[in-house]
CSV table of C-alpha atoms in Angstrom, one decimal:
chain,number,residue,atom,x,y,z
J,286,UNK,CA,-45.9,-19.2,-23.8
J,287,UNK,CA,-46.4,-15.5,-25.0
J,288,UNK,CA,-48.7,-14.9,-22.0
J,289,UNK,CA,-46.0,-15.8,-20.1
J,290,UNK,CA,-42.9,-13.7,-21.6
J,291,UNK,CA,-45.0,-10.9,-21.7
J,292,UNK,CA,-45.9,-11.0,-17.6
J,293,UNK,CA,-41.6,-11.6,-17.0
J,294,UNK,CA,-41.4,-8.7,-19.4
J,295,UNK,CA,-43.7,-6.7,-17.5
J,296,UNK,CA,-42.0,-7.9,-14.2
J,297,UNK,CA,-38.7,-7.0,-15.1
J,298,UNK,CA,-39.9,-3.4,-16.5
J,299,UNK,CA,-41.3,-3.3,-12.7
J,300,UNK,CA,-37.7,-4.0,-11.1
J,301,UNK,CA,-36.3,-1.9,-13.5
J,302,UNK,CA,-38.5,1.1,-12.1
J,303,UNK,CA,-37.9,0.6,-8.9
J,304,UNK,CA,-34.1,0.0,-9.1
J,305,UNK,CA,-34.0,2.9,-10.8
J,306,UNK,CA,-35.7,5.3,-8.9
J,307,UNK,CA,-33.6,3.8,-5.7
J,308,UNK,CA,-30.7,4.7,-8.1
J,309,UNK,CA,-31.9,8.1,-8.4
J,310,UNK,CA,-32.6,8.9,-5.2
J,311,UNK,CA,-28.7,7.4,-4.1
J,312,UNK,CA,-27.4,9.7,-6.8
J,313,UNK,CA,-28.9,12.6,-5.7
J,314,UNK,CA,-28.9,12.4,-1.7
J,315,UNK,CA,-26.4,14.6,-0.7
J,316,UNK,CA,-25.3,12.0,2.6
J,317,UNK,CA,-24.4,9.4,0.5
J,318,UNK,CA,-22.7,11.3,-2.0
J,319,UNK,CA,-20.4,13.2,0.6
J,320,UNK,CA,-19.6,9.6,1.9
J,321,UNK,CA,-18.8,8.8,-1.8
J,322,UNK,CA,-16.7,11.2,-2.7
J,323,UNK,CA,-14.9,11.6,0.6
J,324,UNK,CA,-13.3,8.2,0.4
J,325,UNK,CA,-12.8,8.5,-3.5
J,326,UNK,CA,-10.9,11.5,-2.7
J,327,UNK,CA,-8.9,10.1,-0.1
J,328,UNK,CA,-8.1,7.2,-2.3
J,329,UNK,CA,-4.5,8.4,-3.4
J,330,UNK,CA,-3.5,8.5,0.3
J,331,UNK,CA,-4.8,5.0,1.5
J,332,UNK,CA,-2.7,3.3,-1.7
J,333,UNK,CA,0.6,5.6,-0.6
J,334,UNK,CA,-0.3,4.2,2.8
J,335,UNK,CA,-0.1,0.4,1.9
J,336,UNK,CA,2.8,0.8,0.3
J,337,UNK,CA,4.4,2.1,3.1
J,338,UNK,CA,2.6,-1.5,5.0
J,339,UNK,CA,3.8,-3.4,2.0
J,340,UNK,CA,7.5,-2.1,2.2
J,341,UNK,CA,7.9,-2.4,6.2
J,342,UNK,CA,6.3,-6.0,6.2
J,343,UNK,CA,6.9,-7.6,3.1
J,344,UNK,CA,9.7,-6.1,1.5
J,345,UNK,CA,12.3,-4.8,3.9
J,346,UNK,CA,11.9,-7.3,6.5
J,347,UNK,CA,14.2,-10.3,8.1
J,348,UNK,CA,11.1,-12.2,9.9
J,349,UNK,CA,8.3,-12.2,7.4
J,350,UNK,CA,9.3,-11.0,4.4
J,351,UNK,CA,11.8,-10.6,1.4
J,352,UNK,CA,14.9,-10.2,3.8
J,353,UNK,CA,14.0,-13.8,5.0
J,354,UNK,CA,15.3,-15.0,1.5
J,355,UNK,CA,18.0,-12.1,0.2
J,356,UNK,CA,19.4,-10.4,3.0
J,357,UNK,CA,21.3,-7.4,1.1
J,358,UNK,CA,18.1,-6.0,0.8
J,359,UNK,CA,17.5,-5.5,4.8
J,360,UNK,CA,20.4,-2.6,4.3
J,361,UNK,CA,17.4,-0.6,3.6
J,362,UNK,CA,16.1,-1.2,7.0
J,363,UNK,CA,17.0,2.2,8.3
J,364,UNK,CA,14.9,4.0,6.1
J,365,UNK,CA,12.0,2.0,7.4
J,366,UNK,CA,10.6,4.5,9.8
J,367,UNK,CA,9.9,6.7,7.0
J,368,UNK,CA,7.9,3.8,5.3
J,369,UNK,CA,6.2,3.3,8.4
J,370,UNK,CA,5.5,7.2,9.3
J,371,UNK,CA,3.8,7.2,5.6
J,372,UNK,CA,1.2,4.3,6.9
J,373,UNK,CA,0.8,6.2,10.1
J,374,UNK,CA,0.3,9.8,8.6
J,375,UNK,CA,-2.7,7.9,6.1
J,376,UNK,CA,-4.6,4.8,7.1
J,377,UNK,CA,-4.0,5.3,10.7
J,378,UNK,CA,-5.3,8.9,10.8
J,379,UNK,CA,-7.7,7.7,7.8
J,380,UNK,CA,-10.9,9.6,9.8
J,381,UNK,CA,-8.9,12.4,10.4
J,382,UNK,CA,-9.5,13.2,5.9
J,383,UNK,CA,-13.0,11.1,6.2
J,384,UNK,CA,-14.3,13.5,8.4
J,385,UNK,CA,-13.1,17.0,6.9
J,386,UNK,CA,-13.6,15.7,3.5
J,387,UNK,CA,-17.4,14.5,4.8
J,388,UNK,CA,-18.0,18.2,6.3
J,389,UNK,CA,-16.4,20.2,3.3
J,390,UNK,CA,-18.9,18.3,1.3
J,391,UNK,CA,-22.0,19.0,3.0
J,392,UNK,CA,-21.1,22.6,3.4
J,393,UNK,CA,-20.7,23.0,0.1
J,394,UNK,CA,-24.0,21.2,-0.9
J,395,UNK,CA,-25.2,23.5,1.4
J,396,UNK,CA,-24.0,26.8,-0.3
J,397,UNK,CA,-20.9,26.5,1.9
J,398,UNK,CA,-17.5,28.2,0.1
J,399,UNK,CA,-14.3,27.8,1.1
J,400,UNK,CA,-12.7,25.4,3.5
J,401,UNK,CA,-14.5,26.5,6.8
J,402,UNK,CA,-17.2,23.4,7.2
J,403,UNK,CA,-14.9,21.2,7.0
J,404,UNK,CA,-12.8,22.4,9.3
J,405,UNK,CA,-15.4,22.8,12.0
J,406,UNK,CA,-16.5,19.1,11.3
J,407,UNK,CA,-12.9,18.5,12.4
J,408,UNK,CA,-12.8,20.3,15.7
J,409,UNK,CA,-16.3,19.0,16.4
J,410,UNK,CA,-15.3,15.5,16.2
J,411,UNK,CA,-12.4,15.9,18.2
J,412,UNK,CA,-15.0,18.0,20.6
J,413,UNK,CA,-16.6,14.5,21.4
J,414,UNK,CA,-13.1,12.2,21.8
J,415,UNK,CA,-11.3,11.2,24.3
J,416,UNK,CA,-8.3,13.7,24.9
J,417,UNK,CA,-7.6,13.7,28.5
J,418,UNK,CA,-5.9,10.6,30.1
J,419,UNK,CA,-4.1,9.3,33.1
J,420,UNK,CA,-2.1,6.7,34.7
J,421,UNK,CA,-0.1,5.7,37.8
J,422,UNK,CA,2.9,4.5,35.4
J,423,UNK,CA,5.8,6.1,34.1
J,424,UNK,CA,6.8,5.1,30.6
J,425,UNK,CA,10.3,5.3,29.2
J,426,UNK,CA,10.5,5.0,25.4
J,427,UNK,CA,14.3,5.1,25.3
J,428,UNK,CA,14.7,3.0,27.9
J,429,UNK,CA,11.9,0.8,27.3
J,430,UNK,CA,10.8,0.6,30.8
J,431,UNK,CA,7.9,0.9,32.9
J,432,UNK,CA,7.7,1.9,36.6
J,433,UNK,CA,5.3,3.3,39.1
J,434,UNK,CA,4.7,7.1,39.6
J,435,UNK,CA,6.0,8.1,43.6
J,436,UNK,CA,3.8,7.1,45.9
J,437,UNK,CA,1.1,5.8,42.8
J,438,UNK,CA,0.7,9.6,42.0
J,439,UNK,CA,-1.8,10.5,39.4
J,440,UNK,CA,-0.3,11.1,36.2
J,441,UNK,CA,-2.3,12.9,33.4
J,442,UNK,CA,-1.6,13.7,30.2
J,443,UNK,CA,-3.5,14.8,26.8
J,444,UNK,CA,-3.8,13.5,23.5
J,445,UNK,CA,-6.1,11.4,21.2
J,446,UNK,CA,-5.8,7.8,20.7
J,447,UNK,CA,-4.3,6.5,17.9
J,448,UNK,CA,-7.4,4.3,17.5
J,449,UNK,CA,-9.8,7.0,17.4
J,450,UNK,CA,-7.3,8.9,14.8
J,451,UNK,CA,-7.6,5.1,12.3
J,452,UNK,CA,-11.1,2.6,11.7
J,453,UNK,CA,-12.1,3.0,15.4
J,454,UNK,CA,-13.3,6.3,14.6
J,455,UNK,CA,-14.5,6.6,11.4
J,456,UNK,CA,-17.9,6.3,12.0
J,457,UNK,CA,-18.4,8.8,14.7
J,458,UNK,CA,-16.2,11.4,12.1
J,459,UNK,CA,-18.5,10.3,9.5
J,460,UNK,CA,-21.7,10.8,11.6
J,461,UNK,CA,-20.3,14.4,13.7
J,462,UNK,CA,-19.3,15.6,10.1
J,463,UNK,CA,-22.5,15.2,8.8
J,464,UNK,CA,-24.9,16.4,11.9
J,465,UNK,CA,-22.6,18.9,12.7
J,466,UNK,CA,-22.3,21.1,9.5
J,467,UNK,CA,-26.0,21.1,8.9
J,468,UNK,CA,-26.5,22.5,12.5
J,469,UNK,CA,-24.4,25.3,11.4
J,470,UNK,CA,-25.7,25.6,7.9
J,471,UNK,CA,-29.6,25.9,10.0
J,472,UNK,CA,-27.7,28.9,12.2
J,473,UNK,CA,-26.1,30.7,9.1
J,474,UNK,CA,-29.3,31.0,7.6
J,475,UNK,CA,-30.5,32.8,10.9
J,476,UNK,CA,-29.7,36.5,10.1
J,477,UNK,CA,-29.5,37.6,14.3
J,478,UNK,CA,-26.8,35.5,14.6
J,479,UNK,CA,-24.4,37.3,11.4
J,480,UNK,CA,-22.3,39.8,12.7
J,481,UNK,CA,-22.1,42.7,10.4
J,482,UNK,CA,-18.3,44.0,10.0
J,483,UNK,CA,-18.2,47.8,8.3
J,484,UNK,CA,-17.2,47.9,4.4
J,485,UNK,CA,-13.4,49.3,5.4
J,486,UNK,CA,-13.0,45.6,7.2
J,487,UNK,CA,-11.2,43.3,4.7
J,488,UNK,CA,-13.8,40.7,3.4
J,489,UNK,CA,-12.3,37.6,4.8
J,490,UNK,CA,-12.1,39.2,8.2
J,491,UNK,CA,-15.7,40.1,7.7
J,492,UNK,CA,-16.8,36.4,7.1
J,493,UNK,CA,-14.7,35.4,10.0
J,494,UNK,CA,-16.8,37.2,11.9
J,495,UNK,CA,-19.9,36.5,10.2
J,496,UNK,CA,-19.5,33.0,11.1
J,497,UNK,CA,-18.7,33.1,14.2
J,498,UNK,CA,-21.7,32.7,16.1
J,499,UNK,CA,-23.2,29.8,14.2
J,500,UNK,CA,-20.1,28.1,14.7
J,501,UNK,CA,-19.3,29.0,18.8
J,502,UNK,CA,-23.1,27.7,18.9
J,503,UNK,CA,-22.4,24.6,16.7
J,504,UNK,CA,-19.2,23.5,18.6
J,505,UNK,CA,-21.2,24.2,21.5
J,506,UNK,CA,-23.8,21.7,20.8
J,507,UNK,CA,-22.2,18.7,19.7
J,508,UNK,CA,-19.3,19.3,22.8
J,509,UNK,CA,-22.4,19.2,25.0
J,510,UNK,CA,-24.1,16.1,23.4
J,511,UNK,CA,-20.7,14.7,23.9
J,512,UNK,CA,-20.7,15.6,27.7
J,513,UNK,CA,-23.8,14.6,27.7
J,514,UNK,CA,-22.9,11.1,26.4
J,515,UNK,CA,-20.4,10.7,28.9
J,516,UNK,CA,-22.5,11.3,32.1
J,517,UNK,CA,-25.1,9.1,31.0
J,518,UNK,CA,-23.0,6.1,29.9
J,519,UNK,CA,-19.9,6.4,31.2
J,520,UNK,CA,-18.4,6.3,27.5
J,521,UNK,CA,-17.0,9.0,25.2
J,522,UNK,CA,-19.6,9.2,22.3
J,523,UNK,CA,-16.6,8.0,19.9
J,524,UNK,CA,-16.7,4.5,22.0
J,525,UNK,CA,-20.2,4.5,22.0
J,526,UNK,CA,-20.5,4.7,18.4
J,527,UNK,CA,-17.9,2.6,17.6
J,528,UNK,CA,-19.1,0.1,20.0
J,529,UNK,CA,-22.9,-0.6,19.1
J,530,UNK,CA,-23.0,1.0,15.7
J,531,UNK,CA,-20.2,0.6,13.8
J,532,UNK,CA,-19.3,-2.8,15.3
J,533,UNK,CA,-22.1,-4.4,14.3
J,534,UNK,CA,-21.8,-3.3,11.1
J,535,UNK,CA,-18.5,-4.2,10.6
J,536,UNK,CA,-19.3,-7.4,12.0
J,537,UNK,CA,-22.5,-7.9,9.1
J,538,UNK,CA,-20.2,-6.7,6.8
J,539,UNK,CA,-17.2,-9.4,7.5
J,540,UNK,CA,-20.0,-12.3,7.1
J,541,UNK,CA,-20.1,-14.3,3.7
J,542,UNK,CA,-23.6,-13.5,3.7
J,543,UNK,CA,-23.4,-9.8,4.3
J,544,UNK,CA,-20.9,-9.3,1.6
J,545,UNK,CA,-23.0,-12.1,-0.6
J,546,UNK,CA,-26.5,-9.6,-0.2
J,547,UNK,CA,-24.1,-6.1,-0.8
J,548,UNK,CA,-23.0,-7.6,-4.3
J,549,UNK,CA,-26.2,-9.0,-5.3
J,550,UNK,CA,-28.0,-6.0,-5.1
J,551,UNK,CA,-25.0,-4.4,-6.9
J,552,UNK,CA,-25.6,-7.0,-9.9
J,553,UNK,CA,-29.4,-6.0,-9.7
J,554,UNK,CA,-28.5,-2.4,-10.2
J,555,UNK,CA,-26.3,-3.9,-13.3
J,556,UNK,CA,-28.7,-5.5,-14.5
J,557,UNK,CA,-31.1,-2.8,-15.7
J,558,UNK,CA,-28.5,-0.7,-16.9
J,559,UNK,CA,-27.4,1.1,-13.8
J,560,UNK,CA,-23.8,1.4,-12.4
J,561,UNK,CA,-24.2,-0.4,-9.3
J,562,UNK,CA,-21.1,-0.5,-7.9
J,563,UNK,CA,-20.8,3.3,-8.0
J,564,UNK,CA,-24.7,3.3,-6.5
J,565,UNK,CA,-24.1,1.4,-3.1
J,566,UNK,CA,-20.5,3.3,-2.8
J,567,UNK,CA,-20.6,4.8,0.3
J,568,UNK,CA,-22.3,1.8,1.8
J,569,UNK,CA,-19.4,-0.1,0.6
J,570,UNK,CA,-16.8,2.2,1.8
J,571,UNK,CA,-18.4,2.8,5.4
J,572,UNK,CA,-19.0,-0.9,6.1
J,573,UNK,CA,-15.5,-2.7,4.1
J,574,UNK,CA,-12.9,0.3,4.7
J,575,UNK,CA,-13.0,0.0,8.7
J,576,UNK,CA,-12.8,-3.8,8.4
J,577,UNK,CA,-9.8,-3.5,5.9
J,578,UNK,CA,-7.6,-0.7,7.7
J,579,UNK,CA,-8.1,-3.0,10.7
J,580,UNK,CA,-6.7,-5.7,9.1
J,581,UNK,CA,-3.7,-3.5,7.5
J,582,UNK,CA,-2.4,-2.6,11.2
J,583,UNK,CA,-2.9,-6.3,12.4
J,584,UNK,CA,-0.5,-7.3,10.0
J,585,UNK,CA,2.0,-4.1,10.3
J,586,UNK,CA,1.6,-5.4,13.5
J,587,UNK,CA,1.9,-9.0,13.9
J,588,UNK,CA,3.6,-9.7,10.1
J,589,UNK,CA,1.2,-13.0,10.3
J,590,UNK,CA,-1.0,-13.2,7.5
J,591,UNK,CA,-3.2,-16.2,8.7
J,592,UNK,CA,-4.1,-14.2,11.9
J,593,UNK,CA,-6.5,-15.1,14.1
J,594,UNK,CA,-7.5,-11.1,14.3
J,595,UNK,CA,-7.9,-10.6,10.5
J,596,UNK,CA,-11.5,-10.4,8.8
């Protein structure tokens, strides 16, 4: 008997070594920690978001919610576009934050100050989606009509899909962010491509300039692997991420058995003393928080809480 409580003794001290040297090295890679703390910090706006979805479809609403059973409360209907601009302005431009809040934390793991990395994670990841569209229909909002352009003329217009701005996109903002503020970080430490400005030249002008090269060169690159992308598939490199990346893991993640394996692991990291919740955070966050803003606009959309479309 005391032969075999020592070897599960000796077992568990095993697991509890390994466990916590995974632990360690989660703690300390600066990827996952970014991830972490990029959707910890965007927290605040994602709650003020639902409650703009919770206001729009289940307070102030005649077909699905509390206006169904006391109707002196739809008199605050007209207020509801603020409600809904809130949910618009947070979870539906979600990787808009994700992505500068992903690049201002590698730059600054990096030896990045300021605001500037993640900024130019920002205008990389719009680099590589879709801005440029057309059509051969007229739409009129006011009117809420549709009709053909004269003669089927090509009509073009620019802007980025709302689906990009929300879950669609996450994971190529999380991904650009990442790739493209160490590319810069590897050009700044390069000290031919630093333009030196003269003492008299005030200093934030002069580290303007003294980042400008790495980042033309930076913006460069990932525009061009975006490009790139395109000719070869056919696809922007946001649809090809979001297509055979993160739906696939999105689509793990919605199984019972997916989420099962996620929080068994977690209760193995509890179980020798380590916080495993906090551990396997940014896997959480990148595989649940796409599948749950999806299922926020399904039902700002559809006010059907048994849909089909939910995970």
């Amino acid at each position: 008997m005391s032969i075999d409580i020592l070897r599960e003794e000796k077992n568990m001290d095993k697991m509890a070594d390994v466990l916590g040297r995974v632990g360690a090295w989660c703690g300390q890679n600066k990827y996952l920690s970014a991830i972490k703390n990029s959707f910890q910090t965007f927290m605040p706006l994602t709650i003020a978001g639902a409650i703009g979805v919770l206001w729009c479809n289940v307070l102030v609403n005649a077909d699905s919610g509390l206006g169904m059973f006391w109707e002196p409360i739809m008199a605050l209907e007209v207020i509801n576009p603020a409600f809904a601009a809130m949910q618009f302005a947070t979870i539906s431009c979600i990787t808009v934050g994700i992505t500068f809040g992903i690049a201002q934390e590698i730059g600054e793991s990096n030896g990045e100050t300021g605001y500037f990395a993640g900024l130019l994670g920002l205008a990389c990841w719009l680099s590589v989606t879709q801005s440029g569209w057309a059509n051969y229909a007229l739409v009129d909002t006011a009117k809420q009509t549709l009709s053909l352009t004269a003669d089927g003329a090509l009509q073009t217009f620019t802007g980025v899909a709302g689906g990009a701005l929300g879950a669609t996109g996450l994971f190529t903002g999380m991904i650009v962010g990442v790739v493209s503020v160490e590319i810069f970080c590897a050009l700044r430490k390069v000290e031919g491509l630093k333009l030196k400005m003269p003492e008299t030249v005030p200093p934030g002008v002069a580290r303007a300039f003294e980042v400008l090269i790495p980042a033309v060169i930076t913006l460069a690159i990932i525009a061009l692997i975006g490009r790139g992308c395109e000719l070869a598939t056919g696809l922007y490199l946001n649809d090809v991420i979001s297509t055979y990346i993160q739906g696939p893991l999105g689509a793990i993640g919605a199984t019972v058995p997916g989420v099962i394996i996620i929080y068994i692991i977690i209760m193995l990291f509890w179980l020798v003393g380590i916080h495993g919740n906090n551990m396997l955070s940014a896997v959480k966050e990148a595989l649940f928080t796409p599948l749950m803003l999806e299922n926020i606009e399904t039902f700002s959309k559809t006010n059907d809480a048994k849909s089909d479309e939910l995970h």
